[in-house]
PDB file of C-alpha atoms in Angstrom:
ATOM      1  CA  SER F   1      93.049 175.807 152.466  1.00  0.00           C
ATOM      2  CA  GLN F   2      93.783 179.506 152.189  1.00  0.00           C
ATOM      3  CA  GLN F   3      95.713 179.043 148.981  1.00  0.00           C
ATOM      4  CA  GLY F   4      95.256 181.685 146.333  1.00  0.00           C
ATOM      5  CA  GLU F   5      94.401 180.700 142.806  1.00  0.00           C
ATOM      6  CA  GLU F   6      95.423 182.710 139.768  1.00  0.00           C
ATOM      7  CA  ASP F   7      93.424 182.980 136.622  1.00  0.00           C
ATOM      8  CA  PRO F   8      94.128 182.500 133.779  1.00  0.00           C
ATOM      9  CA  GLN F   9      96.824 179.837 133.985  1.00  0.00           C
ATOM     10  CA  ALA F  10      98.417 181.199 130.831  1.00  0.00           C
ATOM     11  CA  LEU F  11      98.139 184.484 128.973  1.00  0.00           C
ATOM     12  CA  SER F  12      99.691 185.369 125.632  1.00  0.00           C
ATOM     13  CA  ILE F  13      99.645 188.952 124.321  1.00  0.00           C
ATOM     14  CA  GLN F  14     101.469 191.329 122.004  1.00  0.00           C
ATOM     15  CA  GLU F  15     103.832 194.046 123.182  1.00  0.00           C
ATOM     16  CA  GLY F  16     101.964 197.210 124.005  1.00  0.00           C
ATOM     17  CA  GLU F  17      98.800 195.429 125.115  1.00  0.00           C
ATOM     18  CA  ASN F  18      97.580 195.303 128.692  1.00  0.00           C
ATOM     19  CA  ALA F  19      97.699 192.101 130.726  1.00  0.00           C
ATOM     20  CA  THR F  20      95.234 191.342 133.510  1.00  0.00           C
ATOM     21  CA  MET F  21      95.646 188.494 135.963  1.00  0.00           C
ATOM     22  CA  ASN F  22      93.231 187.562 138.720  1.00  0.00           C
ATOM     23  CA  CYS F  23      93.669 185.922 142.069  1.00  0.00           C
ATOM     24  CA  SER F  24      91.072 184.433 144.388  1.00  0.00           C
ATOM     25  CA  TYR F  25      91.559 183.238 147.948  1.00  0.00           C
ATOM     26  CA  LYS F  26      89.467 181.665 150.662  1.00  0.00           C
ATOM     27  CA  THR F  27      90.033 183.146 154.113  1.00  0.00           C
ATOM     28  CA  SER F  28      90.635 186.520 155.766  1.00  0.00           C
ATOM     29  CA  ILE F  29      94.012 188.060 155.040  1.00  0.00           C
ATOM     30  CA  ASN F  30      96.359 190.747 156.311  1.00  0.00           C
ATOM     31  CA  ASN F  31      97.996 191.400 152.974  1.00  0.00           C
ATOM     32  CA  LEU F  32      98.085 190.171 149.442  1.00  0.00           C
ATOM     33  CA  GLN F  33     101.345 190.282 147.534  1.00  0.00           C
ATOM     34  CA  TRP F  34     102.154 189.821 143.877  1.00  0.00           C
ATOM     35  CA  TYR F  35     105.429 188.319 142.738  1.00  0.00           C
ATOM     36  CA  ARG F  36     107.091 187.718 139.392  1.00  0.00           C
ATOM     37  CA  GLN F  37     109.335 184.775 138.598  1.00  0.00           C
ATOM     38  CA  ASN F  38     111.465 184.445 135.532  1.00  0.00           C
ATOM     39  CA  SER F  39     112.109 180.881 134.495  1.00  0.00           C
ATOM     40  CA  GLY F  40     113.605 178.899 137.362  1.00  0.00           C
ATOM     41  CA  ARG F  41     114.763 181.935 139.290  1.00  0.00           C
ATOM     42  CA  GLY F  42     113.807 183.590 142.566  1.00  0.00           C
ATOM     43  CA  LEU F  43     110.613 185.512 143.179  1.00  0.00           C
ATOM     44  CA  VAL F  44     110.707 189.254 142.627  1.00  0.00           C
ATOM     45  CA  HIS F  45     108.336 191.251 144.803  1.00  0.00           C
ATOM     46  CA  LEU F  46     106.063 193.508 142.785  1.00  0.00           C
ATOM     47  CA  ILE F  47     103.535 195.010 145.118  1.00  0.00           C
ATOM     48  CA  LEU F  48     101.863 194.502 148.503  1.00  0.00           C
ATOM     49  CA  ILE F  49      98.312 195.573 149.143  1.00  0.00           C
ATOM     50  CA  ARG F  50      96.888 195.548 152.638  1.00  0.00           C
ATOM     51  CA  SER F  51      93.432 194.281 153.496  1.00  0.00           C
ATOM     52  CA  ASN F  52      92.168 197.818 154.162  1.00  0.00           C
ATOM     53  CA  GLU F  53      93.349 199.087 150.773  1.00  0.00           C
ATOM     54  CA  ARG F  54      91.405 198.803 147.551  1.00  0.00           C
ATOM     55  CA  GLU F  55      93.902 199.822 144.907  1.00  0.00           C
ATOM     56  CA  LYS F  56      97.646 200.437 144.547  1.00  0.00           C
ATOM     57  CA  HIS F  57      99.825 201.565 141.708  1.00  0.00           C
ATOM     58  CA  SER F  58     103.500 201.061 141.002  1.00  0.00           C
ATOM     59  CA  GLY F  59     104.806 202.186 137.649  1.00  0.00           C
ATOM     60  CA  ARG F  60     102.962 200.175 134.999  1.00  0.00           C
ATOM     61  CA  LEU F  61     101.361 197.954 137.638  1.00  0.00           C
ATOM     62  CA  ARG F  62      97.921 198.396 139.109  1.00  0.00           C
ATOM     63  CA  VAL F  63      96.594 196.074 141.787  1.00  0.00           C
ATOM     64  CA  THR F  64      93.065 195.982 143.121  1.00  0.00           C
ATOM     65  CA  LEU F  65      91.733 194.101 146.116  1.00  0.00           C
ATOM     66  CA  ASP F  66      88.119 193.229 146.847  1.00  0.00           C
ATOM     67  CA  THR F  67      87.958 191.594 150.262  1.00  0.00           C
ATOM     68  CA  SER F  68      84.205 191.026 149.995  1.00  0.00           C
ATOM     69  CA  LYS F  69      84.793 188.834 146.953  1.00  0.00           C
ATOM     70  CA  LYS F  70      88.152 187.572 148.233  1.00  0.00           C
ATOM     71  CA  SER F  71      89.799 188.475 144.971  1.00  0.00           C
ATOM     72  CA  SER F  72      92.567 190.625 143.555  1.00  0.00           C
ATOM     73  CA  SER F  73      93.695 191.610 140.102  1.00  0.00           C
ATOM     74  CA  LEU F  74      97.047 192.645 138.682  1.00  0.00           C
ATOM     75  CA  LEU F  75      97.060 194.851 135.607  1.00  0.00           C
ATOM     76  CA  ILE F  76     100.257 195.405 133.652  1.00  0.00           C
ATOM     77  CA  THR F  77      99.852 198.226 131.164  1.00  0.00           C
ATOM     78  CA  ALA F  78     101.771 198.619 127.909  1.00  0.00           C
ATOM     79  CA  SER F  79     103.373 195.167 128.243  1.00  0.00           C
ATOM     80  CA  ARG F  80     106.920 194.542 127.086  1.00  0.00           C
ATOM     81  CA  ALA F  81     108.678 191.349 126.059  1.00  0.00           C
ATOM     82  CA  ALA F  82     110.683 191.640 129.309  1.00  0.00           C
ATOM     83  CA  ASP F  83     107.423 191.173 131.265  1.00  0.00           C
ATOM     84  CA  THR F  84     107.341 187.547 130.122  1.00  0.00           C
ATOM     85  CA  ALA F  85     107.359 185.559 133.367  1.00  0.00           C
ATOM     86  CA  SER F  86     105.168 183.702 135.824  1.00  0.00           C
ATOM     87  CA  TYR F  87     103.122 185.855 138.173  1.00  0.00           C
ATOM     88  CA  PHE F  88     102.022 184.659 141.595  1.00  0.00           C
ATOM     89  CA  CYS F  89      99.722 186.057 144.201  1.00  0.00           C
ATOM     90  CA  ALA F  90     100.466 185.272 147.825  1.00  0.00           C
ATOM     91  CA  THR F  91      98.219 185.737 150.816  1.00  0.00           C
ATOM     92  CA  ASP F  92      99.005 185.554 154.497  1.00  0.00           C
ATOM     93  CA  ALA F  93      97.021 184.630 157.579  1.00  0.00           C
ATOM     94  CA  THR F  94      95.532 187.183 159.923  1.00  0.00           C
ATOM     95  CA  ARG F  95      96.751 185.648 163.140  1.00  0.00           C
ATOM     96  CA  GLY F  96      97.597 182.533 165.036  1.00  0.00           C
ATOM     97  CA  SER F  97      99.971 179.742 164.309  1.00  0.00           C
ATOM     98  CA  THR F  98     100.127 180.457 160.589  1.00  0.00           C
ATOM     99  CA  LEU F  99     101.058 184.133 161.003  1.00  0.00           C
ATOM    100  CA  GLY F 100     103.823 185.083 158.577  1.00  0.00           C
ATOM    101  CA  ARG F 101     103.257 182.127 156.300  1.00  0.00           C
ATOM    102  CA  LEU F 102     102.503 182.916 152.663  1.00  0.00           C
ATOM    103  CA  TYR F 103     100.066 180.882 150.626  1.00  0.00           C
ATOM    104  CA  PHE F 104     100.766 180.834 146.906  1.00  0.00           C
ATOM    105  CA  GLY F 105      98.641 180.000 143.934  1.00  0.00           C
ATOM    106  CA  ARG F 106      99.852 178.112 140.891  1.00  0.00           C
ATOM    107  CA  GLY F 107     100.637 181.288 138.997  1.00  0.00           C
ATOM    108  CA  THR F 108      99.824 182.805 135.635  1.00  0.00           C
ATOM    109  CA  GLN F 109     102.360 182.312 132.868  1.00  0.00           C
ATOM    110  CA  LEU F 110     102.459 185.545 130.870  1.00  0.00           C
ATOM    111  CA  THR F 111     104.073 185.566 127.435  1.00  0.00           C
ATOM    112  CA  VAL F 112     104.514 188.895 125.687  1.00  0.00           C
ATOM    113  CA  TRP F 113     105.387 188.640 121.991  1.00  0.00           C
ATOM    114  CA  PRO F 114     107.490 191.357 120.340  1.00  0.00           C
TER     115      PRO F 114
ATOM    116  CA  LYS M   1     121.101 197.372 150.739  1.00  0.00           C
ATOM    117  CA  ALA M   2     122.010 193.830 149.727  1.00  0.00           C
ATOM    118  CA  GLY M   3     119.172 191.442 149.016  1.00  0.00           C
ATOM    119  CA  VAL M   4     118.574 187.956 150.306  1.00  0.00           C
ATOM    120  CA  THR M   5     121.430 185.651 149.427  1.00  0.00           C
ATOM    121  CA  GLN M   6     121.350 181.889 149.219  1.00  0.00           C
ATOM    122  CA  THR M   7     124.190 179.437 148.920  1.00  0.00           C
ATOM    123  CA  PRO M   8     124.915 177.310 147.097  1.00  0.00           C
ATOM    124  CA  ARG M   9     122.943 178.203 143.982  1.00  0.00           C
ATOM    125  CA  TYR M  10     123.102 174.702 142.534  1.00  0.00           C
ATOM    126  CA  LEU M  11     123.602 171.364 144.171  1.00  0.00           C
ATOM    127  CA  ILE M  12     123.633 167.780 142.947  1.00  0.00           C
ATOM    128  CA  LYS M  13     123.319 164.978 145.459  1.00  0.00           C
ATOM    129  CA  THR M  14     122.497 161.291 145.401  1.00  0.00           C
ATOM    130  CA  ARG M  15     119.725 159.498 147.214  1.00  0.00           C
ATOM    131  CA  GLY M  16     120.403 158.903 150.875  1.00  0.00           C
ATOM    132  CA  GLN M  17     122.780 161.821 151.278  1.00  0.00           C
ATOM    133  CA  GLN M  18     122.046 164.894 153.309  1.00  0.00           C
ATOM    134  CA  VAL M  19     122.292 168.528 152.348  1.00  0.00           C
ATOM    135  CA  THR M  20     122.494 171.905 154.076  1.00  0.00           C
ATOM    136  CA  LEU M  21     121.326 175.100 152.423  1.00  0.00           C
ATOM    137  CA  SER M  22     122.133 178.563 153.687  1.00  0.00           C
ATOM    138  CA  CYS M  23     120.218 181.827 153.617  1.00  0.00           C
ATOM    139  CA  SER M  24     121.371 185.300 154.607  1.00  0.00           C
ATOM    140  CA  PRO M  25     118.457 187.711 155.032  1.00  0.00           C
ATOM    141  CA  ILE M  26     118.394 191.385 154.240  1.00  0.00           C
ATOM    142  CA  SER M  27     120.225 193.329 156.929  1.00  0.00           C
ATOM    143  CA  GLY M  28     117.874 194.081 159.801  1.00  0.00           C
ATOM    144  CA  HIS M  29     115.305 191.478 158.827  1.00  0.00           C
ATOM    145  CA  ARG M  30     114.498 189.066 161.612  1.00  0.00           C
ATOM    146  CA  SER M  31     112.052 186.656 160.008  1.00  0.00           C
ATOM    147  CA  VAL M  32     113.242 183.995 157.581  1.00  0.00           C
ATOM    148  CA  SER M  33     110.972 181.564 155.766  1.00  0.00           C
ATOM    149  CA  TRP M  34     111.733 178.653 153.495  1.00  0.00           C
ATOM    150  CA  TYR M  35     109.688 177.410 150.550  1.00  0.00           C
ATOM    151  CA  GLN M  36     110.001 174.467 148.200  1.00  0.00           C
ATOM    152  CA  GLN M  37     108.990 174.875 144.572  1.00  0.00           C
ATOM    153  CA  THR M  38     108.357 171.934 142.282  1.00  0.00           C
ATOM    154  CA  PRO M  39     106.465 171.708 138.979  1.00  0.00           C
ATOM    155  CA  GLY M  40     103.976 169.303 140.490  1.00  0.00           C
ATOM    156  CA  GLN M  41     103.240 170.910 143.851  1.00  0.00           C
ATOM    157  CA  GLY M  42     104.062 174.536 143.182  1.00  0.00           C
ATOM    158  CA  LEU M  43     105.307 176.725 146.016  1.00  0.00           C
ATOM    159  CA  GLN M  44     104.969 175.072 149.390  1.00  0.00           C
ATOM    160  CA  PHE M  45     105.861 176.491 152.778  1.00  0.00           C
ATOM    161  CA  LEU M  46     108.509 174.617 154.736  1.00  0.00           C
ATOM    162  CA  PHE M  47     109.077 176.644 157.902  1.00  0.00           C
ATOM    163  CA  GLU M  48     109.559 180.098 159.361  1.00  0.00           C
ATOM    164  CA  TYR M  49     112.068 181.313 161.916  1.00  0.00           C
ATOM    165  CA  PHE M  50     111.966 184.444 163.995  1.00  0.00           C
ATOM    166  CA  SER M  51     114.378 185.332 166.775  1.00  0.00           C
ATOM    167  CA  GLU M  52     116.085 181.949 166.452  1.00  0.00           C
ATOM    168  CA  THR M  53     112.827 180.068 167.073  1.00  0.00           C
ATOM    169  CA  GLN M  54     110.786 178.068 164.619  1.00  0.00           C
ATOM    170  CA  ARG M  55     107.371 179.736 164.571  1.00  0.00           C
ATOM    171  CA  ASN M  56     105.669 177.826 161.784  1.00  0.00           C
ATOM    172  CA  LYS M  57     106.136 174.535 160.060  1.00  0.00           C
ATOM    173  CA  GLY M  58     104.605 173.258 156.862  1.00  0.00           C
ATOM    174  CA  ASN M  59     103.494 169.757 156.069  1.00  0.00           C
ATOM    175  CA  PHE M  60     106.879 168.178 155.395  1.00  0.00           C
ATOM    176  CA  PRO M  61     108.473 165.094 156.943  1.00  0.00           C
ATOM    177  CA  GLY M  62     110.951 165.330 159.781  1.00  0.00           C
ATOM    178  CA  ARG M  63     113.803 164.890 157.316  1.00  0.00           C
ATOM    179  CA  PHE M  64     113.420 168.595 156.674  1.00  0.00           C
ATOM    180  CA  SER M  65     114.769 170.750 159.462  1.00  0.00           C
ATOM    181  CA  GLY M  66     116.171 174.194 159.924  1.00  0.00           C
ATOM    182  CA  ARG M  67     117.602 176.689 162.324  1.00  0.00           C
ATOM    183  CA  GLN M  68     118.268 180.366 162.675  1.00  0.00           C
ATOM    184  CA  PHE M  69     121.313 181.983 164.173  1.00  0.00           C
ATOM    185  CA  SER M  70     121.570 185.086 166.322  1.00  0.00           C
ATOM    186  CA  ASN M  71     122.492 187.181 163.255  1.00  0.00           C
ATOM    187  CA  SER M  72     119.229 185.989 161.603  1.00  0.00           C
ATOM    188  CA  ARG M  73     121.040 183.845 159.058  1.00  0.00           C
ATOM    189  CA  SER M  74     119.259 180.558 158.533  1.00  0.00           C
ATOM    190  CA  GLU M  75     120.089 177.079 157.364  1.00  0.00           C
ATOM    191  CA  MET M  76     117.862 174.254 156.303  1.00  0.00           C
ATOM    192  CA  ASN M  77     118.878 170.644 156.271  1.00  0.00           C
ATOM    193  CA  VAL M  78     117.423 167.712 154.410  1.00  0.00           C
ATOM    194  CA  SER M  79     118.550 164.275 155.502  1.00  0.00           C
ATOM    195  CA  THR M  80     118.223 160.959 153.661  1.00  0.00           C
ATOM    196  CA  LEU M  81     117.522 162.634 150.355  1.00  0.00           C
ATOM    197  CA  GLU M  82     114.874 161.213 148.052  1.00  0.00           C
ATOM    198  CA  LEU M  83     114.391 161.782 144.338  1.00  0.00           C
ATOM    199  CA  GLY M  84     111.270 163.786 145.105  1.00  0.00           C
ATOM    200  CA  ASP M  85     113.305 166.318 147.045  1.00  0.00           C
ATOM    201  CA  SER M  86     114.626 167.696 143.774  1.00  0.00           C
ATOM    202  CA  ALA M  87     113.316 171.239 143.738  1.00  0.00           C
ATOM    203  CA  LEU M  88     114.073 174.920 143.893  1.00  0.00           C
ATOM    204  CA  TYR M  89     114.409 175.926 147.536  1.00  0.00           C
ATOM    205  CA  LEU M  90     113.602 179.539 148.188  1.00  0.00           C
ATOM    206  CA  CYS M  91     114.341 181.610 151.239  1.00  0.00           C
ATOM    207  CA  ALA M  92     112.482 184.798 152.095  1.00  0.00           C
ATOM    208  CA  SER M  93     113.107 187.440 154.716  1.00  0.00           C
ATOM    209  CA  SER M  94     110.983 190.152 156.261  1.00  0.00           C
ATOM    210  CA  LEU M  95     111.377 192.686 159.044  1.00  0.00           C
ATOM    211  CA  TYR M  96     108.900 191.064 161.360  1.00  0.00           C
ATOM    212  CA  ARG M  97     106.215 188.427 161.211  1.00  0.00           C
ATOM    213  CA  GLY M  98     103.102 189.136 159.223  1.00  0.00           C
ATOM    214  CA  ARG M  99     102.036 192.420 157.568  1.00  0.00           C
ATOM    215  CA  ASP M 100     105.480 192.894 156.013  1.00  0.00           C
ATOM    216  CA  THR M 101     106.781 192.330 152.525  1.00  0.00           C
ATOM    217  CA  GLN M 102     108.676 189.082 152.165  1.00  0.00           C
ATOM    218  CA  TYR M 103     111.710 189.363 149.909  1.00  0.00           C
ATOM    219  CA  PHE M 104     112.979 186.246 148.240  1.00  0.00           C
ATOM    220  CA  GLY M 105     116.460 185.100 147.405  1.00  0.00           C
ATOM    221  CA  PRO M 106     117.507 183.576 144.071  1.00  0.00           C
ATOM    222  CA  GLY M 107     116.996 180.055 145.362  1.00  0.00           C
ATOM    223  CA  THR M 108     119.056 176.887 145.534  1.00  0.00           C
ATOM    224  CA  ARG M 109     118.389 174.354 142.796  1.00  0.00           C
ATOM    225  CA  LEU M 110     118.760 170.882 144.325  1.00  0.00           C
ATOM    226  CA  THR M 111     118.932 167.863 142.077  1.00  0.00           C
ATOM    227  CA  VAL M 112     118.818 164.416 143.660  1.00  0.00           C
ATOM    228  CA  LEU M 113     120.058 161.562 141.492  1.00  0.00           C
TER     229      LEU M 113
END
């Protein structure tokens, strides 16, 4: 299975602290995407990093990708209570019959306390 | 630009019934994918449509089907509903297949009684 796996499963921090979530996957990818989901709602796209990129920034978000280790990390700096949500990484296949299909991990539940 | 829209947002059905869910992609997007999310199984891929053709199918029984229209709008149908079909059904659209960001809609919450 190509499914990504996030680590940790749950993370609890205080406002203002940084939150780091990790994702590991098994096979070659085109892209890796991070999504946020507030309780029971749709997925909000955060950032896409391509297989030939090593790091991307978007506001308070920093994503790294290490294709040799098949892993990625999402760093949220200066966390806010509004960042409380589940965070998922999603990978896609490089070619073939599974092209375009996203493989999701189980997610990291982030709780940010005021 | 409007995002991905899904209708209805909530649905309650009984076992044995069938249901049709609708997804309107972002304007100009040609690929539409469907995912099922449950607490037990997480996010699982159902199928993907591009240019009105199913390109990919996940490991779901034949009761789950879908289609895409010429305007890229998509529908999915579940026949003979089972209790285990209760889930959040998410639709995602992207410009083309692979290498593009997939944008998700708010989902349809299906409850089967």
